[in-house]
CSV table of C-alpha atoms and ligand atoms in Angstrom, one decimal:
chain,number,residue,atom,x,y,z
A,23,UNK,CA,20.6,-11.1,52.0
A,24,UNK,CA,23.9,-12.6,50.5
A,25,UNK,CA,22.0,-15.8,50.2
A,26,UNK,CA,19.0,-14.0,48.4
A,27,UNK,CA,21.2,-12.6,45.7
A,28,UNK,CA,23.2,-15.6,45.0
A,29,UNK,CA,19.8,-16.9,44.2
A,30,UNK,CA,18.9,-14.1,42.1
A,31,UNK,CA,22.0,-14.8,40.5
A,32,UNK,CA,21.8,-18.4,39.9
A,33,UNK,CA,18.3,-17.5,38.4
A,34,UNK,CA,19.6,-14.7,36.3
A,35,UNK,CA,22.3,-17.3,34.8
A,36,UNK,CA,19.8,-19.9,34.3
A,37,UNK,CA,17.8,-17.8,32.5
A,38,UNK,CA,20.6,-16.4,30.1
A,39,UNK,CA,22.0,-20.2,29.1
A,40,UNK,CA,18.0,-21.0,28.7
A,41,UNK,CA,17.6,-18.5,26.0
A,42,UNK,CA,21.2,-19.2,24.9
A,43,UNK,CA,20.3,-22.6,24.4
A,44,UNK,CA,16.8,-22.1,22.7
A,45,UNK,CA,18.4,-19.1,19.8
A,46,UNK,CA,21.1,-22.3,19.5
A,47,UNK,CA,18.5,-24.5,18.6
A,48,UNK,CA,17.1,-22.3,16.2
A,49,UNK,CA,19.9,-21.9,14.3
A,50,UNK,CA,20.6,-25.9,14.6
A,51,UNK,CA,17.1,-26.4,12.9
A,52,UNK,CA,18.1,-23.5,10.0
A,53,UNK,CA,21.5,-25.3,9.5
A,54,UNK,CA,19.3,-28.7,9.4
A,55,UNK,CA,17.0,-27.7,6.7
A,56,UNK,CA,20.0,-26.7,4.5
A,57,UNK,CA,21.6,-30.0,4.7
A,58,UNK,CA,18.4,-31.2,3.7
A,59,UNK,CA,18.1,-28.8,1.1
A,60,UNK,CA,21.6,-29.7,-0.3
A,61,UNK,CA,20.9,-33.4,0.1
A,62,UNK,CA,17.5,-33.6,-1.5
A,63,UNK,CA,18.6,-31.3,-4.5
A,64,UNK,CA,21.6,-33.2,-4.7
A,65,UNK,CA,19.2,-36.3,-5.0
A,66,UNK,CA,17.2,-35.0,-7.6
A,67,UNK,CA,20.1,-33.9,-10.0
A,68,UNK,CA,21.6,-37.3,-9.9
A,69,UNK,CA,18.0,-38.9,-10.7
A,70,UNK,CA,18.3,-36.4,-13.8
A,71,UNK,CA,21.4,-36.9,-14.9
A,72,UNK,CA,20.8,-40.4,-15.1
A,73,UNK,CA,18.4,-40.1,-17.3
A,74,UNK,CA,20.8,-37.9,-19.9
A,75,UNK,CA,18.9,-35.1,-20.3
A,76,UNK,CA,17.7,-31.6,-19.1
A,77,UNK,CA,14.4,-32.4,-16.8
A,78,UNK,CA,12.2,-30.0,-14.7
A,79,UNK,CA,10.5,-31.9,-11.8
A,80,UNK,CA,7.4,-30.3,-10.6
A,81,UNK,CA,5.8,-33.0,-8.2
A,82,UNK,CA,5.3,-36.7,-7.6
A,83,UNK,CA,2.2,-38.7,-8.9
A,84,UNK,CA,1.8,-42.2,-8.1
A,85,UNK,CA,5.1,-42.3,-6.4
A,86,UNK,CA,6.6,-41.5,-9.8
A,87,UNK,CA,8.1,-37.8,-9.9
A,88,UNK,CA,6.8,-35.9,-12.6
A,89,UNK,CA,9.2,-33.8,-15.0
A,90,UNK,CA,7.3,-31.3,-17.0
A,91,UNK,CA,7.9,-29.6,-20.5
A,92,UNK,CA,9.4,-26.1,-20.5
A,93,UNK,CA,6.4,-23.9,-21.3
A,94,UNK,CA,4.8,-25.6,-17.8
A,95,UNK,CA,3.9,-22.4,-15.9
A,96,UNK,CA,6.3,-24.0,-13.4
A,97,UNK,CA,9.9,-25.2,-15.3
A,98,UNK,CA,11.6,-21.9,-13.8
A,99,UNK,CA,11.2,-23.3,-10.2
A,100,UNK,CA,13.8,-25.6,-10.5
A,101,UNK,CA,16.5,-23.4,-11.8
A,102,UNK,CA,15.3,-20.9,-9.4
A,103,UNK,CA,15.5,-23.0,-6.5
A,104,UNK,CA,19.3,-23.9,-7.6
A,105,UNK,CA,19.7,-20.2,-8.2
A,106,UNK,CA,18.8,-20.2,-4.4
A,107,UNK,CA,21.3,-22.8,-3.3
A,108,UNK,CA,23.7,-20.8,-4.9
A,109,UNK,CA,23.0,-17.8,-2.8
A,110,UNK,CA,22.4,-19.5,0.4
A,111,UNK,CA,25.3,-21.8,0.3
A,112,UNK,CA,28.0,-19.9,-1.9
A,113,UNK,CA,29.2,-23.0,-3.2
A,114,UNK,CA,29.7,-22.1,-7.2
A,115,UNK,CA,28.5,-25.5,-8.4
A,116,UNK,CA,25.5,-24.8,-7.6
A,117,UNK,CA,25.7,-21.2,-10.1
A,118,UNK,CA,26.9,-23.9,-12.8
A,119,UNK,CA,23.7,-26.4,-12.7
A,120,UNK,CA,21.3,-23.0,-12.1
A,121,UNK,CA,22.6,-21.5,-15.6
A,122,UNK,CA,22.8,-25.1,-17.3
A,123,UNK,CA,19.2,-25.4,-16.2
A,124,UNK,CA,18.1,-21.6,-17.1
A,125,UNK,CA,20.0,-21.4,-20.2
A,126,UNK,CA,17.5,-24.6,-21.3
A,127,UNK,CA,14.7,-22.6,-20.9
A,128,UNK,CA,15.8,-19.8,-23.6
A,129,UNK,CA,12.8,-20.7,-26.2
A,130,UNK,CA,10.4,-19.9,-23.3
A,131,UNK,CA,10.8,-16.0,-24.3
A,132,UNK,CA,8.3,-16.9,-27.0
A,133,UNK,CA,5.5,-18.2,-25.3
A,134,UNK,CA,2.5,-16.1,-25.6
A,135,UNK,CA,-0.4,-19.1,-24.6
A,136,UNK,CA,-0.7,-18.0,-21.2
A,137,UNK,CA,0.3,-15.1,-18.5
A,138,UNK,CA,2.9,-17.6,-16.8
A,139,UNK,CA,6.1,-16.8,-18.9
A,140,UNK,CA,6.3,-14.4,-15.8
A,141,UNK,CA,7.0,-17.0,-13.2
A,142,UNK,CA,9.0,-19.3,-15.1
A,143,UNK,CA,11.0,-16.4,-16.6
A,144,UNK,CA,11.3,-14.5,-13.1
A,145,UNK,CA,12.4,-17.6,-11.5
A,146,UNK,CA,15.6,-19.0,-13.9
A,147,UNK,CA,16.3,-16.0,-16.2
A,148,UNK,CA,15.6,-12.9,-13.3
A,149,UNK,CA,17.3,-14.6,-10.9
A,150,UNK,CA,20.3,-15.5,-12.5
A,151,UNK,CA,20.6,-11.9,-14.5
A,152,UNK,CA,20.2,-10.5,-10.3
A,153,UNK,CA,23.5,-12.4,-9.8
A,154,UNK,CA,25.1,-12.7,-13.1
A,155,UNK,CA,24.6,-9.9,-15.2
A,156,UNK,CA,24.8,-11.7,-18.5
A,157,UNK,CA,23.7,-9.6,-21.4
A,158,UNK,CA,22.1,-12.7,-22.8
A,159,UNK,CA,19.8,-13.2,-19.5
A,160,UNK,CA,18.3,-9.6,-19.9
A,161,UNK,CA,17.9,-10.3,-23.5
A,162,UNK,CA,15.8,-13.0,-22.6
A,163,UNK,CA,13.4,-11.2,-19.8
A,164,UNK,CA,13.0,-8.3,-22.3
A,165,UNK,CA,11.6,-10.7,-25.2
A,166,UNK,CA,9.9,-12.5,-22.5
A,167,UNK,CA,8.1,-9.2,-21.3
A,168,UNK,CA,7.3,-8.2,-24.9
A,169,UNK,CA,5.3,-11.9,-25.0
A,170,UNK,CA,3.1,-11.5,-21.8
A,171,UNK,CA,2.4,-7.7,-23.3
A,172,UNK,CA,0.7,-9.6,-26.3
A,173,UNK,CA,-2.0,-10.3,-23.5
A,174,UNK,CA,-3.0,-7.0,-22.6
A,175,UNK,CA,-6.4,-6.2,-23.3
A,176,UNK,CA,-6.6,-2.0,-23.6
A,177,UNK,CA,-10.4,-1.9,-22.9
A,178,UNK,CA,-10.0,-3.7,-19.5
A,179,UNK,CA,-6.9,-2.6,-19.2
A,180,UNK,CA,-5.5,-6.5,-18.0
A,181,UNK,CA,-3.1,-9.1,-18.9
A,182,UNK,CA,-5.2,-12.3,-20.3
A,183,UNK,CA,-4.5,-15.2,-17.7
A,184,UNK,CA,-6.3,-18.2,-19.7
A,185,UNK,CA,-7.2,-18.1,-23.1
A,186,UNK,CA,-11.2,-18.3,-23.6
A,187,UNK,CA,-11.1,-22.1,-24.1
A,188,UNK,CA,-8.8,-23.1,-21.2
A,189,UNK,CA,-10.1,-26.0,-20.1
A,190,UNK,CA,-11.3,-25.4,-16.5
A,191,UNK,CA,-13.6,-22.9,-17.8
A,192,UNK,CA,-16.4,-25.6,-17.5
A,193,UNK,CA,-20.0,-23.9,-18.7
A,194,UNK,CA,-19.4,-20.7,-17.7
A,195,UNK,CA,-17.6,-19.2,-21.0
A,196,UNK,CA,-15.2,-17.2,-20.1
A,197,UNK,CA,-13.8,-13.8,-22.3
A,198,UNK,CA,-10.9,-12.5,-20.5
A,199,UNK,CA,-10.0,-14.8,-17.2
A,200,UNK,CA,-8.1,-12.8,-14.8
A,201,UNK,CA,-6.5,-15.2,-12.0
A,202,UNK,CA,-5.2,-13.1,-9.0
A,203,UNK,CA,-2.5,-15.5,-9.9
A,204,UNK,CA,-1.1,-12.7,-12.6
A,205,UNK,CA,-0.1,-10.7,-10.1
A,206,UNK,CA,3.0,-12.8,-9.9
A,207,UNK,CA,3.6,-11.9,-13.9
A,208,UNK,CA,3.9,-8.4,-13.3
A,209,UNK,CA,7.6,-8.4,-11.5
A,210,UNK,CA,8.6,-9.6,-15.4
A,211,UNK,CA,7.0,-6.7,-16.7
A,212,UNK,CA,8.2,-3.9,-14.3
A,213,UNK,CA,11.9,-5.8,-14.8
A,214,UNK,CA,11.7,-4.9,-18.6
A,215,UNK,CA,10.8,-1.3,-18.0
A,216,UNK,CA,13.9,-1.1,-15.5
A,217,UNK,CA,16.1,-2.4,-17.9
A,218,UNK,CA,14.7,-0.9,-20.8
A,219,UNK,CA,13.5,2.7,-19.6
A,220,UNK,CA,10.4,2.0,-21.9
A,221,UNK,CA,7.7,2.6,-19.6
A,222,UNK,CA,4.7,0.7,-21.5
A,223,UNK,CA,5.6,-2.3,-19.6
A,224,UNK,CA,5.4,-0.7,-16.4
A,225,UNK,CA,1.7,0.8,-17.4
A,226,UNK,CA,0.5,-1.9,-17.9
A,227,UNK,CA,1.7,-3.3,-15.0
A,228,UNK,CA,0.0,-0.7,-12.7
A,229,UNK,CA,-2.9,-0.8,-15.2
A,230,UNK,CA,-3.4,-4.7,-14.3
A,231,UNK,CA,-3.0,-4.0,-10.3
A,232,UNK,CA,-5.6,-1.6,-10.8
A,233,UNK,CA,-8.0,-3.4,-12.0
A,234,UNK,CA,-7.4,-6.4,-9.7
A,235,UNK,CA,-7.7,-4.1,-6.8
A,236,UNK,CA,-10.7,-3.1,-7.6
A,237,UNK,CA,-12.3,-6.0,-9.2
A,238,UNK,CA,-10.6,-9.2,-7.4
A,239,UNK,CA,-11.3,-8.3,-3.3
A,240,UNK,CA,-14.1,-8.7,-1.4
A,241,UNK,CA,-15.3,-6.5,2.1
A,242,UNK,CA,-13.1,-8.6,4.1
A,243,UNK,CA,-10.0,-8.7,2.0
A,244,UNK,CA,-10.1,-12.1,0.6
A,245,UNK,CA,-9.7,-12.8,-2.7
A,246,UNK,CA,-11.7,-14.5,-5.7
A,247,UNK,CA,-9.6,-16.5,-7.7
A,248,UNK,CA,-10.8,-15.5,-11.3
A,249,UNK,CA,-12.3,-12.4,-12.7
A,250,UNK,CA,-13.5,-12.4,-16.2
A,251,UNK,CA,-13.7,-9.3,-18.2
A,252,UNK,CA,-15.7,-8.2,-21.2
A,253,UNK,CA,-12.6,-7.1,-23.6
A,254,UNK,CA,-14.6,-5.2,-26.1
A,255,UNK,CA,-16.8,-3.2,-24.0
A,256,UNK,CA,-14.9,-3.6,-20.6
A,257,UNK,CA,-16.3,-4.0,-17.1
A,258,UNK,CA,-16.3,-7.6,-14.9
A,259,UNK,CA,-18.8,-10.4,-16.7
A,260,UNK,CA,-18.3,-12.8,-13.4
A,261,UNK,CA,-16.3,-13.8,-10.7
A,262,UNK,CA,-15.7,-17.3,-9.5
A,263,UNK,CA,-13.1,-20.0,-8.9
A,264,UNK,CA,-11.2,-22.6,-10.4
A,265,UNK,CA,-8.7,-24.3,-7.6
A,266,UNK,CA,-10.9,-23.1,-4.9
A,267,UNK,CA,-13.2,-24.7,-2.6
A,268,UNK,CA,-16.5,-22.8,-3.9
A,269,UNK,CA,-17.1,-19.4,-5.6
A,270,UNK,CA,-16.8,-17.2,-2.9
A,271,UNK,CA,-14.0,-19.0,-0.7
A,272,UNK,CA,-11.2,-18.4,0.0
A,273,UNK,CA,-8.3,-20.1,-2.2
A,274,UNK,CA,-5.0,-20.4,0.4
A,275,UNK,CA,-2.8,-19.7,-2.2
A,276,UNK,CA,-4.8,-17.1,-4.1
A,277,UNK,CA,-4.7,-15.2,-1.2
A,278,UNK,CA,-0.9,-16.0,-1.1
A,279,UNK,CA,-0.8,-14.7,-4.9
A,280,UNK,CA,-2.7,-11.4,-3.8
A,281,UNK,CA,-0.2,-10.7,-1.0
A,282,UNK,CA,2.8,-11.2,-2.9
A,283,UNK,CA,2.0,-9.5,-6.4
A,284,UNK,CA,0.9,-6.4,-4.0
A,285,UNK,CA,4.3,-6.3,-1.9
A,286,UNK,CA,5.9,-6.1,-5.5
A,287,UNK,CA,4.0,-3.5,-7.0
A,288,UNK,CA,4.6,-1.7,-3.7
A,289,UNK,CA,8.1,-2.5,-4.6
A,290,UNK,CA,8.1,-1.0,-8.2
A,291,UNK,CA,5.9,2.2,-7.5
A,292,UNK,CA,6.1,3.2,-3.9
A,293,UNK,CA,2.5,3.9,-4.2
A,294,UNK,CA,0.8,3.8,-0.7
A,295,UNK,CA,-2.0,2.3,-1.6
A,296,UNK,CA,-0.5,-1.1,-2.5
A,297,UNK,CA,0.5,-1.2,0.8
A,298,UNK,CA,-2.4,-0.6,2.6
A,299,UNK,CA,-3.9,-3.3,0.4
A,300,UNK,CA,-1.0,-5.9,2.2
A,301,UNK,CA,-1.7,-4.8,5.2
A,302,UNK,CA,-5.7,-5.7,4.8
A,303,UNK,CA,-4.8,-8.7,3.1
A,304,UNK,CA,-2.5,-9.8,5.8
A,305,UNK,CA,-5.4,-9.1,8.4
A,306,UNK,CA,-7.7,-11.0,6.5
A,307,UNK,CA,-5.3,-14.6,6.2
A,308,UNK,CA,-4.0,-14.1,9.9
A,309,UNK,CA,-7.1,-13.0,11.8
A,310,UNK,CA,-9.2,-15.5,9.8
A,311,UNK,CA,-10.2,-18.3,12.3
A,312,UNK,CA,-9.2,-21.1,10.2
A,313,UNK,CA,-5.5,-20.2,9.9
A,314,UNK,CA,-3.9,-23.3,12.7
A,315,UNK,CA,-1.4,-22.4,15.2
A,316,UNK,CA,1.5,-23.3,13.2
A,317,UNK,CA,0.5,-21.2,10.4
A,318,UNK,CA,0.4,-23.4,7.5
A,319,UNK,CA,-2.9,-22.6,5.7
A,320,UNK,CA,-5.6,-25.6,4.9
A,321,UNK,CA,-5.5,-25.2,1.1
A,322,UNK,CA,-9.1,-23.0,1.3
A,323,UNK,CA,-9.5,-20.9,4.1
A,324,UNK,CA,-13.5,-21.8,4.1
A,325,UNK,CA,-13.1,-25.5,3.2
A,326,UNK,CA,-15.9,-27.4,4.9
A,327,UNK,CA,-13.9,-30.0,6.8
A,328,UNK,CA,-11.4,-28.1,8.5
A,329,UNK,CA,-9.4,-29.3,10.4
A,330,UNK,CA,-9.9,-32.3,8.4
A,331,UNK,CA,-8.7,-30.9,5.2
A,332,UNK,CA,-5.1,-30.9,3.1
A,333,UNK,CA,-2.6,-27.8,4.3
A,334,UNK,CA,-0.7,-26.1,1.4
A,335,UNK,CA,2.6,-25.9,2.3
A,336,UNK,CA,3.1,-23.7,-1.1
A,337,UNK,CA,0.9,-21.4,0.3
A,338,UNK,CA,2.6,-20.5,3.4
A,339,UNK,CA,6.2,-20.7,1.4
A,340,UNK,CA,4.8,-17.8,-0.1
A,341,UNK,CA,3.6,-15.4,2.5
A,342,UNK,CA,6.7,-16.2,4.4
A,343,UNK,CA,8.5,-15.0,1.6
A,344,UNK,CA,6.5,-11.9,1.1
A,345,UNK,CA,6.6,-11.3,4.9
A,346,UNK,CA,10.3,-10.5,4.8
A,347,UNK,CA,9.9,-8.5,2.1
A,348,UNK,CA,7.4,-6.5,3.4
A,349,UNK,CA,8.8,-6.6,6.9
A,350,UNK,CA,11.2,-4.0,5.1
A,351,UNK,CA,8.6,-1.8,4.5
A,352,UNK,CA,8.1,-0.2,7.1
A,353,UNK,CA,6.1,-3.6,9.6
A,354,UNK,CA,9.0,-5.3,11.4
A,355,UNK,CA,6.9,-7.2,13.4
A,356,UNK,CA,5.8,-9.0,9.7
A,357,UNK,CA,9.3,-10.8,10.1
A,358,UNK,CA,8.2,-12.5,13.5
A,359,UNK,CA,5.4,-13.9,11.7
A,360,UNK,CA,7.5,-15.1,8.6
A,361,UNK,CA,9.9,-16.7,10.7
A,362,UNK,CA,7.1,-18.6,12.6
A,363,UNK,CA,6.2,-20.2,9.4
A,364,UNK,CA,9.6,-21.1,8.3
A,365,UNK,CA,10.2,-22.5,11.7
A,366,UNK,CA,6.6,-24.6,11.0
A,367,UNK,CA,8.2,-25.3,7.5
A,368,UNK,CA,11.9,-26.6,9.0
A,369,UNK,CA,9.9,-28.9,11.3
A,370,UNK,CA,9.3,-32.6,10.7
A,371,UNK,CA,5.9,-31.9,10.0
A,372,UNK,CA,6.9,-30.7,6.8
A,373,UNK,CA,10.1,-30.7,6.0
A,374,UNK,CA,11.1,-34.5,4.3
A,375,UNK,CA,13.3,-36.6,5.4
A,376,UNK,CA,16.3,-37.4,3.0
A,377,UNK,CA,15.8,-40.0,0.2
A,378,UNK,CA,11.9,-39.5,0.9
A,379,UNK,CA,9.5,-37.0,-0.8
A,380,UNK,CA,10.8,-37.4,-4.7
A,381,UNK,CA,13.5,-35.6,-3.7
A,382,UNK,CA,11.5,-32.2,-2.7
A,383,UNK,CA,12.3,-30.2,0.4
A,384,UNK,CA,8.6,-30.1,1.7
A,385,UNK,CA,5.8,-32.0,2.3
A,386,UNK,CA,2.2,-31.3,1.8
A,387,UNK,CA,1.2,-28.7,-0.6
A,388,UNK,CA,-1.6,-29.5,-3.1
A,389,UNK,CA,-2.6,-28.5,-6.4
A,390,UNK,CA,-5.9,-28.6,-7.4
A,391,UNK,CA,-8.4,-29.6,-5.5
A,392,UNK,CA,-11.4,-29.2,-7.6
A,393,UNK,CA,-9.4,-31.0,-10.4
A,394,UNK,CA,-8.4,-33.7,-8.2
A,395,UNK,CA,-4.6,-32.7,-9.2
A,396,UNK,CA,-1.8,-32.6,-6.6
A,397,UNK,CA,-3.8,-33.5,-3.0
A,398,UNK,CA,-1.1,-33.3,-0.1
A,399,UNK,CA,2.1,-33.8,-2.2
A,400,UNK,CA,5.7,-32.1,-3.0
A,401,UNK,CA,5.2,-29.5,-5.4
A,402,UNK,CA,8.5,-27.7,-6.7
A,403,UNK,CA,7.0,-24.0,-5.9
A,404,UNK,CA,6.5,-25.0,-2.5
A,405,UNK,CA,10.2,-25.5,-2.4
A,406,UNK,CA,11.3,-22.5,-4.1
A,407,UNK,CA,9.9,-20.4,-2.5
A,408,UNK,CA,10.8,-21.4,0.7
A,409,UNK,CA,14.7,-21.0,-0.6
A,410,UNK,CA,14.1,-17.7,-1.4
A,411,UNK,CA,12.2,-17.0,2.1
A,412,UNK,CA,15.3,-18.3,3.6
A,413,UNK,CA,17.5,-15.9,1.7
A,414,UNK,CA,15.5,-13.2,2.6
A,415,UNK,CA,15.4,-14.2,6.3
A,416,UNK,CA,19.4,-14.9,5.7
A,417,UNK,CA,19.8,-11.2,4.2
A,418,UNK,CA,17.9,-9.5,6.8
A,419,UNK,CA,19.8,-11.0,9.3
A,420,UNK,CA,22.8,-10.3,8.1
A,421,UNK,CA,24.0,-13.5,7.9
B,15,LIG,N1,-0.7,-20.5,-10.8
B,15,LIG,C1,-1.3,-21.8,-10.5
B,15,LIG,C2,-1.4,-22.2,-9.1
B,15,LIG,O1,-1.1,-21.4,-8.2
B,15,LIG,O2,-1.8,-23.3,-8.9
């Protein structure tokens, strides 16, 4: 009997130091992917600064990393992802380059050629006027939101994406592209009425869910990638794809878009029915078949070589994030799926190794497929917004 619980005991110990030892580990491989956040960042603002002046890598092509102009739909990931270090680390350099690298990107509150002021303004200027507070920063998001408003078409009731002649329209002729992409741009305008109390922004905010809810999702939840309206006489004209695989597949990060955009406008509103939309939108991308173990999308849920095909990395950087957003809504278990994905991120699989990578945190995201753009490479959205799943992971853990 004594001998049977001494077992019992030694099993009991055991067991504790086991699970000890794995929660260690976890945290070990969290503390690991900071230092090579720090490190990698710290790389790529040397490179920069060697080169005397303000630059906003996005990628590397042809082992060469590629620094884009300011109205890029992606020159706010940068700042943003420094705004990031900033809040995960503390360390108030990393505040100094984030506004230095913001503060470049003033002119952008102009820019009325496409719906992506809202990601690039969101990312530098909303982030850093979240932690600031400088008057200037909200005088920039409010300008910004009163470009993207120049978009809205009344009849359809929806923010422009593309202009008619953007060039991926290929014969189809487009009149008013909607990408579920522009879900993302509405955070910028729901910011403005908050800061404002004007409320047109904000209606035409819910106006432009609407209409994607209705228009953009299929039976199963998945979503096309464009919708293109008739903005005289209203209604849908056609529905097809640009970075997707085919017409009616599944873009990764579309669906990544759609999640996202509808965890914010759940956010903003606390109407139920965005909600329910992110629940049927997170059974669609983690019920669907395709979706690997480690639960890093291919980059088209319905591409036809699977498993032989690219994963976007970007793509799961995203639904982490929203995960732990909308873990706080009300779906706690959402958070053991986010972290599963980060912990797939933080793994060599994906996660560079130092002085590798052009200097980007994560491997294996891709572009556009159909455009033979970006196949398996670093991209700087991947990266940001697997900073900002971390700080959400960081904040709900109360670390
Ligand atoms: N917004 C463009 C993309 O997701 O590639």
């Amino acid at each position: 009997m004594k001998r049977n619980l001494l077992s019992i005991g030694l099993f009991l110990f055991l067991l504790n130091s086991c699970s000890q030892m794995s929660q260690k580990s976890l945290d070990e491989k969290t503390s690991d992917n900071m230092v090579v956040a720090e490190k990698q960042m710290n790389r790529q603002l040397q490179l920069i600064d060697e080169s005397g002046n303000i630059q906003y890598p996005r990628t590397v092509t042809e082992n060469k990393i590629e620094y884009v102009p300011i109205d890029d739909w992606t020159s706010g990931f940068f700042p943003g992802s420094l705004w990031y270090m900033y809040k995960l680390t503390g360390d108030s350099k990393w505040e100094k380059l984030a506004e230095k690298y913001t503060e470049n990107l003033d002119s952008v509150k102009y820019l009325t050629s496409h719906h992506d002021i809202g990601f690039i303004i969101k990312a530098s200027y909303g982030n850093g006027y979240q932690i600031t507070k400088k008057e200037a920063y909200k005088a920039v998001i409010i300008q910004s939101a009163k470009s993207l408003a120049t978009r809205f078409r009344p009849v359809p009731g929806v923010i422009q994406s593309w202009d008619e002649n953007h060039g991926w329209q290929g014969k189809r002729g487009w009149m008013c592209p909607v990408i579920i992409d522009n879900m993302m741009n509405l955070e910028l305008l729901f910011e403005a009425t908050n800061l404002t109390g004007d409320s047109t922004y904000r209606n035409m905010a819910i106006s432009h869910a609407n209409a994607t809810m209705a228009n953009h999702f299929r039976k199963d939840f998945s979503c096309y990638h464009v919708v293109d309206y008739d903005k005289i006489k209203g209604g849908v004209r056609g529905k097809c794809t640009a970075q997707g695989y085919s017409d009616e597949s599944s873009w990764a990060r579309g669906q990544a878009w759609a999640l996202y955009g509808f965890a914010v406008c759940y956010r903003e509103t606390k109407d139920p029915k965005y909600l329910e939309l992110t629940e049927k939108i997170y059974k669609f991308i983690f019920t669907n078949k395709n979706m690997p173990a480690d639960l890093v999308p291919y980059w088209d849920f319905n591409a036809p070589n699977i498993p032989n095909e690219p994963r976007d990395a970007s793509a799961a950087a995203v639904i982490a994030s929203a995960l732990y957003e909308l873990s706080t809504f009300g779906k706690p278990e959402y958070k053991e799926t986010a972290d599963k994905i980060i912990e797939s991120l933080s793994s060599p699989s994906y996660l560079a190794i130092v002085g590798t990578n052009g200097n980007f945190i994560l491997m294996h995201s891709v572009g556009s497929i159909p455009h033979g753009n970006e196949i398996d490479v670093p991209l700087n959205y991947a990266d940001y917004y697997y900073l900002e799943a971390l700080t959400r992971k960081k904040a709900l853990e109360g670390k």
